[in-house]
Short mmCIF file of C-alpha atoms in Angstrom, two decimals:
data_model
loop_
_atom_site.label_atom_id
_atom_site.label_comp_id
_atom_site.label_asym_id
_atom_site.label_seq_id
_atom_site.Cartn_x
_atom_site.Cartn_y
_atom_site.Cartn_z
CA UNK A 3 -13.79 10.46 -4.15
CA UNK A 4 -10.03 10.14 -3.75
CA UNK A 5 -8.31 8.17 -6.47
CA UNK A 6 -4.88 7.22 -7.78
CA UNK A 7 -4.46 6.11 -11.39
CA UNK A 8 -1.35 4.40 -12.71
CA UNK A 9 -0.34 3.78 -16.30
CA UNK A 10 0.51 1.62 -18.03
CA UNK A 11 -0.94 -1.30 -16.09
CA UNK A 12 1.54 -3.66 -17.69
CA UNK A 13 4.86 -3.17 -19.47
CA UNK A 14 7.37 -5.54 -21.04
CA UNK A 15 10.81 -4.23 -22.07
CA UNK A 16 14.27 -5.60 -22.74
CA UNK A 17 17.14 -5.43 -20.31
CA UNK A 18 18.98 -2.14 -20.69
CA UNK A 19 15.91 -0.15 -21.72
CA UNK A 20 14.68 2.90 -19.83
CA UNK A 21 11.10 2.90 -18.56
CA UNK A 22 8.79 5.63 -17.29
CA UNK A 23 5.87 4.78 -15.06
CA UNK A 24 3.06 7.26 -14.53
CA UNK A 25 0.87 8.11 -11.59
CA UNK A 26 -1.92 10.69 -11.50
CA UNK A 27 -4.09 11.49 -8.52
CA UNK A 28 -7.14 13.31 -7.29
CA UNK A 29 -7.33 13.60 -3.53
CA UNK A 30 -8.46 16.12 -0.98
CA UNK A 31 -5.85 17.33 1.51
CA UNK A 32 -2.78 15.97 -0.27
CA UNK A 33 0.22 15.36 1.99
CA UNK A 34 2.68 13.22 0.02
CA UNK A 35 3.08 10.77 -2.86
CA UNK A 36 4.78 7.45 -2.30
CA UNK A 37 6.30 4.83 -4.60
CA UNK A 38 6.68 1.16 -3.65
CA UNK A 39 8.08 -1.93 -5.33
CA UNK A 40 6.38 -5.28 -4.80
CA UNK A 41 7.96 -8.56 -5.74
CA UNK A 42 6.67 -11.73 -4.12
CA UNK A 43 5.53 -10.49 -0.76
CA UNK A 44 4.87 -7.13 0.89
CA UNK A 45 5.67 -3.85 -0.88
CA UNK A 46 8.98 -2.18 -0.17
CA UNK A 47 9.38 1.59 0.05
CA UNK A 48 11.15 3.50 -2.72
CA UNK A 49 10.42 7.22 -2.45
CA UNK A 50 8.32 9.84 -0.78
CA UNK A 51 7.66 13.10 -2.63
CA UNK A 52 6.11 16.19 -1.14
CA UNK A 53 7.38 19.11 -3.22
CA UNK A 54 6.99 19.80 -6.92
CA UNK A 55 10.00 19.69 -9.19
CA UNK A 56 12.46 18.12 -6.78
CA UNK A 57 13.81 14.86 -8.14
CA UNK A 58 14.46 11.99 -5.79
CA UNK A 59 17.12 9.50 -6.89
CA UNK A 60 18.28 6.12 -5.73
CA UNK A 61 20.72 4.41 -8.05
CA UNK A 62 18.99 3.84 -11.38
CA UNK A 63 15.59 4.90 -10.06
CA UNK A 64 14.35 8.45 -9.93
CA UNK A 65 11.02 10.15 -9.37
CA UNK A 66 9.52 13.59 -9.58
CA UNK A 67 6.23 15.17 -8.57
CA UNK A 68 4.13 17.85 -10.26
CA UNK A 69 1.58 19.15 -7.74
CA UNK A 70 0.02 21.55 -10.22
CA UNK A 71 -0.78 18.86 -12.78
CA UNK A 72 -1.31 16.21 -10.05
CA UNK A 73 1.02 13.53 -11.31
CA UNK A 74 4.31 11.82 -10.68
CA UNK A 75 6.66 9.70 -12.77
CA UNK A 76 9.04 6.95 -11.78
CA UNK A 77 12.00 6.41 -14.12
CA UNK A 78 14.18 3.34 -14.21
CA UNK A 79 17.28 3.54 -16.41
CA UNK A 80 19.40 0.63 -17.68
CA UNK A 81 16.78 -1.86 -16.51
CA UNK A 82 17.82 -5.26 -15.18
CA UNK A 83 15.84 -8.47 -14.78
CA UNK A 84 15.81 -7.81 -11.04
CA UNK A 85 13.66 -4.75 -11.69
CA UNK A 86 10.78 -7.01 -12.69
CA UNK A 87 8.05 -6.31 -10.14
CA UNK A 88 4.80 -4.48 -9.55
CA UNK A 89 5.38 -0.76 -8.94
CA UNK A 90 2.78 0.87 -6.75
CA UNK A 91 2.00 4.55 -6.39
CA UNK A 92 0.20 5.77 -3.27
CA UNK A 93 -1.01 9.11 -2.00
CA UNK A 94 -1.17 10.09 1.67
CA UNK A 95 -3.67 12.68 2.84
CA UNK A 96 -3.45 15.03 5.80
CA UNK A 97 -5.86 12.86 7.77
CA UNK A 98 -3.39 9.96 7.36
CA UNK A 99 -5.36 8.01 4.79
CA UNK A 100 -3.04 6.28 2.29
CA UNK A 101 -4.55 4.95 -0.93
CA UNK A 102 -2.84 3.06 -3.74
CA UNK A 103 -3.23 2.82 -7.48
CA UNK A 104 -3.64 -0.53 -9.21
CA UNK A 105 0.07 -0.75 -9.92
CA UNK A 106 2.20 -1.23 -13.01
CA UNK A 107 3.42 -4.77 -13.63
CA UNK A 108 6.88 -4.45 -15.17
CA UNK A 109 8.59 -7.41 -16.81
CA UNK A 110 12.19 -7.14 -17.99
CA UNK A 111 13.27 -9.61 -20.68
CA UNK A 112 16.91 -10.75 -20.63
CA UNK B 11 13.08 -6.32 15.39
CA UNK B 12 9.66 -7.81 14.70
CA UNK B 13 8.19 -4.73 12.94
CA UNK B 14 4.61 -5.55 11.94
CA UNK B 15 3.34 -9.00 12.81
CA UNK B 16 0.06 -10.32 11.48
CA UNK B 17 -1.61 -13.65 12.12
CA UNK B 18 -2.65 -16.03 10.79
CA UNK B 19 -0.61 -16.28 7.57
CA UNK B 20 -3.10 -18.63 5.94
CA UNK B 21 -6.77 -19.34 6.65
CA UNK B 22 -9.55 -21.23 4.89
CA UNK B 23 -13.11 -20.41 5.88
CA UNK B 24 -16.53 -21.57 4.82
CA UNK B 25 -19.10 -19.00 3.72
CA UNK B 26 -20.77 -17.49 6.77
CA UNK B 27 -17.98 -18.23 9.22
CA UNK B 28 -16.34 -15.45 11.17
CA UNK B 29 -12.71 -14.77 11.91
CA UNK B 30 -10.34 -12.07 13.14
CA UNK B 31 -7.01 -11.12 11.62
CA UNK B 32 -4.60 -9.86 14.24
CA UNK B 33 -1.94 -7.22 13.70
CA UNK B 34 0.64 -5.79 16.08
CA UNK B 35 3.51 -3.35 15.57
CA UNK B 36 6.41 -2.65 17.89
CA UNK B 37 7.60 0.64 16.35
CA UNK B 38 5.36 2.94 18.42
CA UNK B 39 3.61 4.15 15.27
CA UNK B 40 0.43 6.21 15.51
CA UNK B 41 -1.22 5.09 12.28
CA UNK B 42 -2.23 1.57 11.29
CA UNK B 43 -3.91 0.24 8.16
CA UNK B 44 -5.62 -2.79 6.72
CA UNK B 45 -5.45 -3.42 2.96
CA UNK B 46 -6.61 -6.19 0.72
CA UNK B 47 -4.84 -7.16 -2.50
CA UNK B 48 -6.51 -8.92 -5.38
CA UNK B 49 -4.91 -9.66 -8.76
CA UNK B 50 -4.73 -6.53 -10.91
CA UNK B 51 -6.27 -4.33 -8.20
CA UNK B 52 -3.28 -2.98 -6.33
CA UNK B 53 -3.82 -2.46 -2.61
CA UNK B 54 -7.27 -1.32 -1.55
CA UNK B 55 -7.72 0.34 1.82
CA UNK B 56 -10.29 -1.33 4.06
CA UNK B 57 -9.96 0.64 7.30
CA UNK B 58 -7.33 2.78 8.93
CA UNK B 59 -6.62 4.20 12.36
CA UNK B 60 -4.77 7.50 12.59
CA UNK B 61 -4.31 7.18 16.33
CA UNK B 62 -5.25 5.02 19.27
CA UNK B 63 -8.99 5.18 19.81
CA UNK B 64 -9.93 6.26 16.26
CA UNK B 65 -10.85 4.28 13.17
CA UNK B 66 -12.01 5.39 9.73
CA UNK B 67 -13.42 3.66 6.68
CA UNK B 68 -11.28 3.27 3.63
CA UNK B 69 -12.27 2.39 0.07
CA UNK B 70 -13.79 -1.05 0.67
CA UNK B 71 -15.08 -1.31 4.27
CA UNK B 72 -18.27 -3.31 3.68
CA UNK B 73 -18.24 -6.70 5.37
CA UNK B 74 -15.42 -5.80 7.76
CA UNK B 75 -15.03 -4.35 11.23
CA UNK B 76 -11.90 -3.19 13.00
CA UNK B 77 -10.70 -2.56 16.52
CA UNK B 78 -7.75 -0.43 17.56
CA UNK B 79 -7.21 -2.23 20.83
CA UNK B 80 -4.27 -0.06 21.89
CA UNK B 81 -1.42 1.74 20.16
CA UNK B 82 0.23 -1.55 19.16
CA UNK B 83 -2.70 -3.63 17.95
CA UNK B 84 -5.24 -3.25 15.13
CA UNK B 85 -7.50 -6.20 14.34
CA UNK B 86 -9.74 -6.87 11.34
CA UNK B 87 -12.88 -8.95 11.75
CA UNK B 88 -15.01 -10.69 9.16
CA UNK B 89 -18.37 -11.37 10.79
CA UNK B 90 -19.85 -13.50 8.02
CA UNK B 91 -17.27 -14.39 5.41
CA UNK B 92 -18.18 -14.38 1.72
CA UNK B 93 -16.26 -15.80 -1.28
CA UNK B 94 -15.72 -12.19 -2.47
CA UNK B 95 -13.51 -11.70 0.59
CA UNK B 96 -10.99 -14.24 -0.67
CA UNK B 97 -7.84 -12.16 -0.88
CA UNK B 98 -4.44 -11.40 0.57
CA UNK B 99 -4.69 -9.02 3.51
CA UNK B 100 -1.87 -6.71 4.56
CA UNK B 101 -1.59 -4.81 7.80
CA UNK B 102 0.70 -1.77 7.81
CA UNK B 103 1.80 1.00 10.14
CA UNK B 104 3.31 4.44 9.72
CA UNK B 105 4.56 7.31 11.80
CA UNK B 106 2.78 10.48 10.79
CA UNK B 107 4.80 13.33 12.19
CA UNK B 108 6.71 16.03 10.33
CA UNK B 109 9.94 14.02 10.37
CA UNK B 110 8.65 10.78 8.96
CA UNK B 111 9.68 9.38 5.58
CA UNK B 112 6.13 8.39 4.73
CA UNK B 113 7.15 4.79 4.75
CA UNK B 114 4.45 2.23 5.40
CA UNK B 115 5.81 -0.79 7.19
CA UNK B 116 3.96 -3.90 6.10
CA UNK B 117 3.30 -7.25 7.68
CA UNK B 118 3.96 -10.37 5.64
CA UNK B 119 0.35 -10.74 4.57
CA UNK B 120 -2.46 -13.17 5.36
CA UNK B 121 -3.91 -15.30 2.59
CA UNK B 122 -7.60 -15.89 3.20
CA UNK B 123 -9.74 -18.27 1.16
CA UNK B 124 -13.50 -18.37 1.61
CA UNK B 125 -15.19 -21.43 0.14
#
């Protein structure tokens, strides 16, 4: 059975801290790993990762994939209160199925 | 640009009633998805359609049926609603060719309450 496991499920830090969110997976026919941010409504796309060891960056956010160990991390540096959200990891398979983990609820204290 | 449009946005049903959630996308995407989101559970895949004319079960298909009416439209039907189906439902679409970013485009969500 395909599955995506995220940790921690919940995290509270102070503004300015750096956080690392984890995502491990077990799927057949892996195609890509995706990260999304969800605030009040629908999730918004952050990154897609397909190759091991290549870091994707967007401002203070970065992510990397390890296809041998079947995990990915999402780093957020110099966190701001606007980073408070649920961060979702998803895996897409070659038959176009896309499944999500339970998410990490991140709360940034001012 | 409308993107992904799903209706209705809110619905209250009584146990045993039926209803259909409608979803349409105007981006010419091949793949469409239905998810449900419950507190602390992330997004769980109900059904997906990799192309017009095909549908496949996801993680939690029981109690639901789907129809891929054409390339644009993918509907989700609850034949006999149960309180356990109270949730927020998201429709999404994606282009699944070699050039795509992997981005799922989501509708705004439909909040369903079953009493």
